[in-house]
mmCIF file of C-alpha atoms in Angstrom:
data_model
loop_
_atom_site.group_PDB
_atom_site.id
_atom_site.type_symbol
_atom_site.label_atom_id
_atom_site.label_comp_id
_atom_site.label_asym_id
_atom_site.label_seq_id
_atom_site.Cartn_x
_atom_site.Cartn_y
_atom_site.Cartn_z
ATOM 1 C CA ASN A 13 -1.831 11.264 -9.010
ATOM 2 C CA ALA A 14 -3.895 9.556 -6.342
ATOM 3 C CA GLY A 15 -4.074 6.349 -8.437
ATOM 4 C CA VAL A 16 -6.995 4.101 -7.489
ATOM 5 C CA THR A 17 -8.954 5.121 -4.409
ATOM 6 C CA GLN A 18 -11.616 3.144 -2.562
ATOM 7 C CA THR A 19 -14.065 4.118 0.143
ATOM 8 C CA PRO A 20 -14.857 3.097 2.783
ATOM 9 C CA LYS A 21 -11.874 1.141 4.159
ATOM 10 C CA PHE A 22 -14.062 -0.836 6.552
ATOM 11 C CA GLN A 23 -17.783 -1.508 6.679
ATOM 12 C CA VAL A 24 -20.073 -3.645 8.813
ATOM 13 C CA LEU A 25 -23.552 -4.423 7.500
ATOM 14 C CA LYS A 26 -26.487 -6.414 8.722
ATOM 15 C CA THR A 27 -28.009 -9.077 6.498
ATOM 16 C CA GLY A 28 -30.389 -7.505 4.020
ATOM 17 C CA GLN A 29 -28.878 -4.025 4.107
ATOM 18 C CA SER A 30 -27.671 -2.355 0.940
ATOM 19 C CA MET A 31 -24.573 -0.304 0.323
ATOM 20 C CA THR A 32 -22.268 1.008 -2.379
ATOM 21 C CA LEU A 33 -18.512 0.576 -2.442
ATOM 22 C CA GLN A 34 -16.879 3.482 -4.206
ATOM 23 C CA CYS A 35 -13.924 3.277 -6.581
ATOM 24 C CA ALA A 36 -12.269 6.087 -8.488
ATOM 25 C CA GLN A 37 -9.136 6.400 -10.610
ATOM 26 C CA ASP A 38 -7.352 9.438 -12.031
ATOM 27 C CA MET A 39 -5.172 7.716 -14.648
ATOM 28 C CA ASN A 40 -7.707 7.898 -17.498
ATOM 29 C CA HIS A 41 -7.851 4.102 -17.638
ATOM 30 C CA GLU A 42 -10.597 2.600 -19.762
ATOM 31 C CA TYR A 43 -10.671 -0.749 -17.980
ATOM 32 C CA MET A 44 -11.877 -1.066 -14.383
ATOM 33 C CA SER A 45 -12.709 -4.148 -12.383
ATOM 34 C CA TRP A 46 -13.875 -5.376 -9.001
ATOM 35 C CA TYR A 47 -12.423 -8.420 -7.246
ATOM 36 C CA ARG A 48 -13.177 -10.102 -3.987
ATOM 37 C CA GLN A 49 -10.458 -11.790 -1.957
ATOM 38 C CA ASP A 50 -11.242 -14.673 0.367
ATOM 39 C CA PRO A 51 -8.728 -16.867 2.237
ATOM 40 C CA GLY A 52 -7.366 -19.608 0.002
ATOM 41 C CA MET A 53 -9.403 -18.438 -3.000
ATOM 42 C CA GLY A 54 -7.112 -15.783 -4.441
ATOM 43 C CA LEU A 55 -8.784 -12.913 -6.276
ATOM 44 C CA ARG A 56 -12.030 -13.567 -8.049
ATOM 45 C CA LEU A 57 -13.420 -11.180 -10.632
ATOM 46 C CA ILE A 58 -16.904 -9.858 -9.836
ATOM 47 C CA HIS A 59 -17.627 -7.338 -12.610
ATOM 48 C CA TYR A 60 -15.580 -5.322 -15.023
ATOM 49 C CA SER A 61 -15.970 -2.421 -17.411
ATOM 50 C CA VAL A 62 -14.098 -1.597 -20.623
ATOM 51 C CA GLY A 63 -15.340 1.970 -20.756
ATOM 52 C CA ALA A 64 -18.092 4.361 -19.733
ATOM 53 C CA GLY A 65 -21.485 2.761 -20.280
ATOM 54 C CA ILE A 66 -20.090 -0.759 -20.777
ATOM 55 C CA THR A 67 -20.018 -3.383 -18.038
ATOM 56 C CA ASP A 68 -19.863 -7.159 -17.970
ATOM 57 C CA GLN A 69 -19.935 -10.001 -15.492
ATOM 58 C CA GLY A 70 -16.913 -11.751 -14.145
ATOM 59 C CA GLU A 71 -16.544 -15.039 -12.339
ATOM 60 C CA VAL A 72 -18.748 -14.313 -9.277
ATOM 61 C CA PRO A 73 -21.307 -11.606 -10.196
ATOM 62 C CA ASN A 74 -24.348 -12.793 -8.217
ATOM 63 C CA GLY A 75 -25.509 -10.347 -5.559
ATOM 64 C CA TYR A 76 -23.600 -7.403 -7.025
ATOM 65 C CA ASN A 77 -24.483 -4.623 -9.458
ATOM 66 C CA VAL A 78 -22.237 -2.118 -11.200
ATOM 67 C CA SER A 79 -22.559 0.852 -13.503
ATOM 68 C CA ARG A 80 -20.026 3.079 -15.231
ATOM 69 C CA SER A 81 -21.285 6.538 -16.016
ATOM 70 C CA THR A 82 -17.841 8.178 -16.153
ATOM 71 C CA THR A 83 -14.326 7.024 -16.982
ATOM 72 C CA GLU A 84 -13.181 7.786 -13.444
ATOM 73 C CA ASP A 85 -15.776 6.031 -11.278
ATOM 74 C CA PHE A 86 -16.896 2.422 -10.975
ATOM 75 C CA PRO A 87 -19.113 1.808 -7.921
ATOM 76 C CA LEU A 88 -20.082 -1.661 -6.731
ATOM 77 C CA ARG A 89 -23.545 -2.081 -5.218
ATOM 78 C CA LEU A 90 -24.742 -4.739 -2.843
ATOM 79 C CA LEU A 91 -28.534 -4.646 -2.986
ATOM 80 C CA SER A 92 -29.241 -7.064 -0.126
ATOM 81 C CA ALA A 93 -26.128 -8.058 1.764
ATOM 82 C CA ALA A 94 -25.593 -11.678 2.816
ATOM 83 C CA PRO A 95 -22.994 -13.173 5.191
ATOM 84 C CA SER A 96 -21.421 -14.918 2.164
ATOM 85 C CA GLN A 97 -20.420 -11.475 0.912
ATOM 86 C CA THR A 98 -18.107 -10.930 3.872
ATOM 87 C CA SER A 99 -14.803 -10.384 2.113
ATOM 88 C CA VAL A 100 -12.138 -7.894 1.137
ATOM 89 C CA TYR A 101 -13.000 -6.051 -2.058
ATOM 90 C CA PHE A 102 -10.437 -4.600 -4.427
ATOM 91 C CA CYS A 103 -10.959 -2.259 -7.318
ATOM 92 C CA ALA A 104 -8.390 -2.144 -10.135
ATOM 93 C CA SER A 105 -7.871 -0.210 -13.325
ATOM 94 C CA SER A 106 -5.739 -0.431 -16.469
ATOM 95 C CA TYR A 107 -5.537 0.701 -20.057
ATOM 96 C CA ARG A 108 -7.823 -1.229 -22.345
ATOM 97 C CA ARG A 109 -5.097 -2.985 -24.186
ATOM 98 C CA LEU A 110 -2.727 -5.811 -23.498
ATOM 99 C CA PRO A 111 -0.716 -6.524 -21.440
ATOM 100 C CA ASN A 112 -3.405 -5.259 -19.057
ATOM 101 C CA GLU A 113 -1.141 -4.371 -16.141
ATOM 102 C CA GLN A 114 -3.646 -3.513 -13.438
ATOM 103 C CA PHE A 115 -3.304 -0.974 -10.651
ATOM 104 C CA PHE A 116 -5.098 -1.777 -7.414
ATOM 105 C CA GLY A 117 -6.829 0.270 -4.768
ATOM 106 C CA PRO A 118 -6.189 -0.296 -1.045
ATOM 107 C CA GLY A 119 -9.319 -2.416 -0.560
ATOM 108 C CA THR A 120 -12.528 -2.370 1.460
ATOM 109 C CA ARG A 121 -12.990 -4.894 4.253
ATOM 110 C CA LEU A 122 -16.689 -5.760 4.464
ATOM 111 C CA THR A 123 -18.334 -7.780 7.210
ATOM 112 C CA VAL A 124 -21.959 -8.856 6.908
ATOM 113 C CA LEU A 125 -23.553 -10.015 10.148
ATOM 114 C CA ALA B 24 -9.062 -19.744 -21.563
ATOM 115 C CA GLN B 25 -5.933 -19.220 -19.552
ATOM 116 C CA SER B 26 -5.380 -20.405 -15.986
ATOM 117 C CA VAL B 27 -2.719 -20.049 -13.309
ATOM 118 C CA THR B 28 -1.570 -22.563 -10.705
ATOM 119 C CA GLN B 29 0.549 -21.560 -7.748
ATOM 120 C CA LEU B 30 1.925 -24.808 -6.481
ATOM 121 C CA ASP B 31 2.499 -23.815 -2.867
ATOM 122 C CA SER B 32 -0.092 -22.092 -0.715
ATOM 123 C CA GLN B 33 2.406 -21.393 2.085
ATOM 124 C CA VAL B 34 6.187 -21.147 2.094
ATOM 125 C CA PRO B 35 8.040 -20.649 5.394
ATOM 126 C CA VAL B 36 11.728 -19.750 5.212
ATOM 127 C CA PHE B 37 14.404 -18.368 7.492
ATOM 128 C CA GLU B 38 15.832 -14.898 7.044
ATOM 129 C CA GLU B 39 18.704 -14.690 4.527
ATOM 130 C CA ALA B 40 17.742 -18.017 2.934
ATOM 131 C CA PRO B 41 16.897 -18.230 -0.779
ATOM 132 C CA VAL B 42 13.297 -18.700 -1.839
ATOM 133 C CA GLU B 43 11.432 -19.817 -4.946
ATOM 134 C CA LEU B 44 7.685 -19.373 -5.387
ATOM 135 C CA ARG B 45 6.335 -21.525 -8.176
ATOM 136 C CA CYS B 46 3.808 -20.540 -10.823
ATOM 137 C CA ASN B 47 2.567 -22.509 -13.812
ATOM 138 C CA TYR B 48 0.105 -21.274 -16.381
ATOM 139 C CA SER B 49 -1.907 -22.696 -19.228
ATOM 140 C CA SER B 50 -2.800 -20.845 -22.372
ATOM 141 C CA SER B 51 -3.197 -21.669 -26.016
ATOM 142 C CA VAL B 52 -1.748 -18.335 -27.082
ATOM 143 C CA SER B 53 1.180 -16.151 -26.122
ATOM 144 C CA VAL B 54 0.905 -14.598 -22.689
ATOM 145 C CA TYR B 55 1.973 -11.746 -20.496
ATOM 146 C CA LEU B 56 2.919 -12.689 -16.948
ATOM 147 C CA PHE B 57 2.941 -10.785 -13.682
ATOM 148 C CA TRP B 58 3.827 -11.204 -10.052
ATOM 149 C CA TYR B 59 2.004 -9.017 -7.536
ATOM 150 C CA VAL B 60 2.797 -8.694 -3.830
ATOM 151 C CA GLN B 61 0.319 -7.976 -1.053
ATOM 152 C CA TYR B 62 1.732 -6.908 2.308
ATOM 153 C CA PRO B 63 -0.495 -7.453 5.355
ATOM 154 C CA ASN B 64 -3.636 -5.328 5.265
ATOM 155 C CA GLN B 65 -2.659 -3.619 2.027
ATOM 156 C CA GLY B 66 -3.637 -3.732 -1.634
ATOM 157 C CA LEU B 67 -1.695 -5.451 -4.388
ATOM 158 C CA GLN B 68 1.327 -3.873 -6.007
ATOM 159 C CA LEU B 69 3.245 -4.992 -9.041
ATOM 160 C CA LEU B 70 6.491 -6.811 -8.283
ATOM 161 C CA LEU B 71 7.577 -7.581 -11.852
ATOM 162 C CA LYS B 72 6.229 -8.449 -15.280
ATOM 163 C CA TYR B 73 7.199 -10.371 -18.399
ATOM 164 C CA LEU B 74 5.987 -8.886 -21.658
ATOM 165 C CA SER B 75 8.573 -10.047 -24.210
ATOM 166 C CA GLY B 76 12.308 -10.274 -24.767
ATOM 167 C CA SER B 77 14.665 -11.571 -22.093
ATOM 168 C CA THR B 78 13.194 -14.465 -20.165
ATOM 169 C CA LEU B 79 14.833 -13.333 -16.918
ATOM 170 C CA VAL B 80 12.918 -10.446 -15.432
ATOM 171 C CA LYS B 81 14.092 -8.355 -12.505
ATOM 172 C CA GLY B 82 11.656 -6.612 -10.209
ATOM 173 C CA ILE B 83 11.573 -4.532 -7.076
ATOM 174 C CA ASN B 84 13.104 -5.515 -3.734
ATOM 175 C CA GLY B 85 15.637 -7.915 -5.282
ATOM 176 C CA PHE B 86 13.095 -10.351 -6.741
ATOM 177 C CA GLU B 87 13.445 -11.912 -10.170
ATOM 178 C CA ALA B 88 11.455 -14.381 -12.244
ATOM 179 C CA GLU B 89 12.219 -16.557 -15.222
ATOM 180 C CA PHE B 90 9.778 -17.199 -18.037
ATOM 181 C CA ASN B 91 10.033 -20.762 -19.325
ATOM 182 C CA LYS B 92 7.787 -21.238 -22.330
ATOM 183 C CA SER B 93 8.416 -24.959 -22.756
ATOM 184 C CA GLN B 94 7.498 -25.653 -19.124
ATOM 185 C CA THR B 95 4.819 -22.931 -19.042
ATOM 186 C CA SER B 96 6.273 -21.608 -15.821
ATOM 187 C CA PHE B 97 7.104 -18.237 -14.311
ATOM 188 C CA HIS B 98 8.770 -18.948 -10.979
ATOM 189 C CA LEU B 99 9.689 -16.104 -8.632
ATOM 190 C CA ARG B 100 13.045 -16.155 -6.830
ATOM 191 C CA LYS B 101 15.047 -14.180 -4.335
ATOM 192 C CA PRO B 102 18.570 -15.197 -3.287
ATOM 193 C CA SER B 103 18.295 -13.879 0.286
ATOM 194 C CA VAL B 104 15.013 -12.930 1.924
ATOM 195 C CA HIS B 105 14.327 -10.416 4.681
ATOM 196 C CA ILE B 106 11.688 -10.328 7.382
ATOM 197 C CA SER B 107 10.050 -7.514 5.423
ATOM 198 C CA ASP B 108 9.397 -9.878 2.490
ATOM 199 C CA THR B 109 6.690 -11.585 4.534
ATOM 200 C CA ALA B 110 3.614 -11.136 2.333
ATOM 201 C CA GLU B 111 1.279 -12.922 -0.025
ATOM 202 C CA TYR B 112 2.422 -13.237 -3.629
ATOM 203 C CA PHE B 113 0.120 -13.641 -6.604
ATOM 204 C CA CYS B 114 1.019 -14.817 -10.076
ATOM 205 C CA ALA B 115 -1.214 -13.543 -12.899
ATOM 206 C CA VAL B 116 -1.524 -13.988 -16.665
ATOM 207 C CA SER B 117 -3.177 -12.067 -19.453
ATOM 208 C CA ALA B 118 -3.415 -13.223 -23.040
ATOM 209 C CA ASN B 119 -4.580 -12.066 -26.417
ATOM 210 C CA LEU B 120 -7.923 -13.813 -26.652
ATOM 211 C CA GLY B 121 -9.750 -11.838 -29.278
ATOM 212 C CA GLY B 122 -9.970 -8.609 -27.333
ATOM 213 C CA SER B 123 -10.299 -9.999 -23.814
ATOM 214 C CA GLU B 124 -8.506 -7.805 -21.311
ATOM 215 C CA LYS B 125 -8.989 -10.030 -18.286
ATOM 216 C CA LEU B 126 -6.167 -10.755 -15.921
ATOM 217 C CA VAL B 127 -6.352 -14.218 -14.341
ATOM 218 C CA PHE B 128 -4.812 -14.703 -10.901
ATOM 219 C CA GLY B 129 -3.477 -17.705 -9.079
ATOM 220 C CA LYS B 130 -4.693 -18.427 -5.558
ATOM 221 C CA GLY B 131 -1.617 -16.897 -3.961
ATOM 222 C CA THR B 132 1.406 -18.066 -1.954
ATOM 223 C CA LYS B 133 1.933 -16.824 1.578
ATOM 224 C CA LEU B 134 5.620 -16.292 2.231
ATOM 225 C CA THR B 135 6.586 -16.158 5.889
ATOM 226 C CA VAL B 136 10.152 -15.174 6.700
ATOM 227 C CA ASN B 137 11.234 -16.229 10.179
ATOM 228 C CA PRO B 138 14.196 -14.805 12.144
#
């Protein structure tokens, strides 16, 4: 099993550009989520999904869109990148039941100039 | 809603010294508790978890944590640290809140082990 994979590992964007961060998992997990990690802020939940076709907002959803057409994939879209979105982004997945032990991808480091 | 407080943002220690990283949580219902570790430039991996049963939980790399319900704490300990334990450690909680599957994280504690 590859677990949770994320691409790309690094990305530099200019303000106003759009891009999609890819996330895939091969563990048949129903629950998938996106976090951003900023110094001193811990991990903050952006969006999450409890299954194909179902998504919901987390703590910091503004500026990000998600969709979930398959169980395996959960891409995160930045429609118009801003410098405030410079961060490290982590995707995670788990079974849709407590205790909700989440498995994390290796992260994408995004810089917006 | 539940919340997690990690009381120390940075903890410097010398190699072979003991260490305790503190975590307190708040929740109106029973909880499940986790410690994750993040080595430099890597993702998060599970260190240990408390689901039920014994309040002393042992994890990987010689770490252990004790669940204290009365003090709503889940402190992480290691009797003798190594240079390789230098990392950021995150405490997290999930709870049965009517179907919510969210995992709430603390802001992290950076452990630096010095020679």
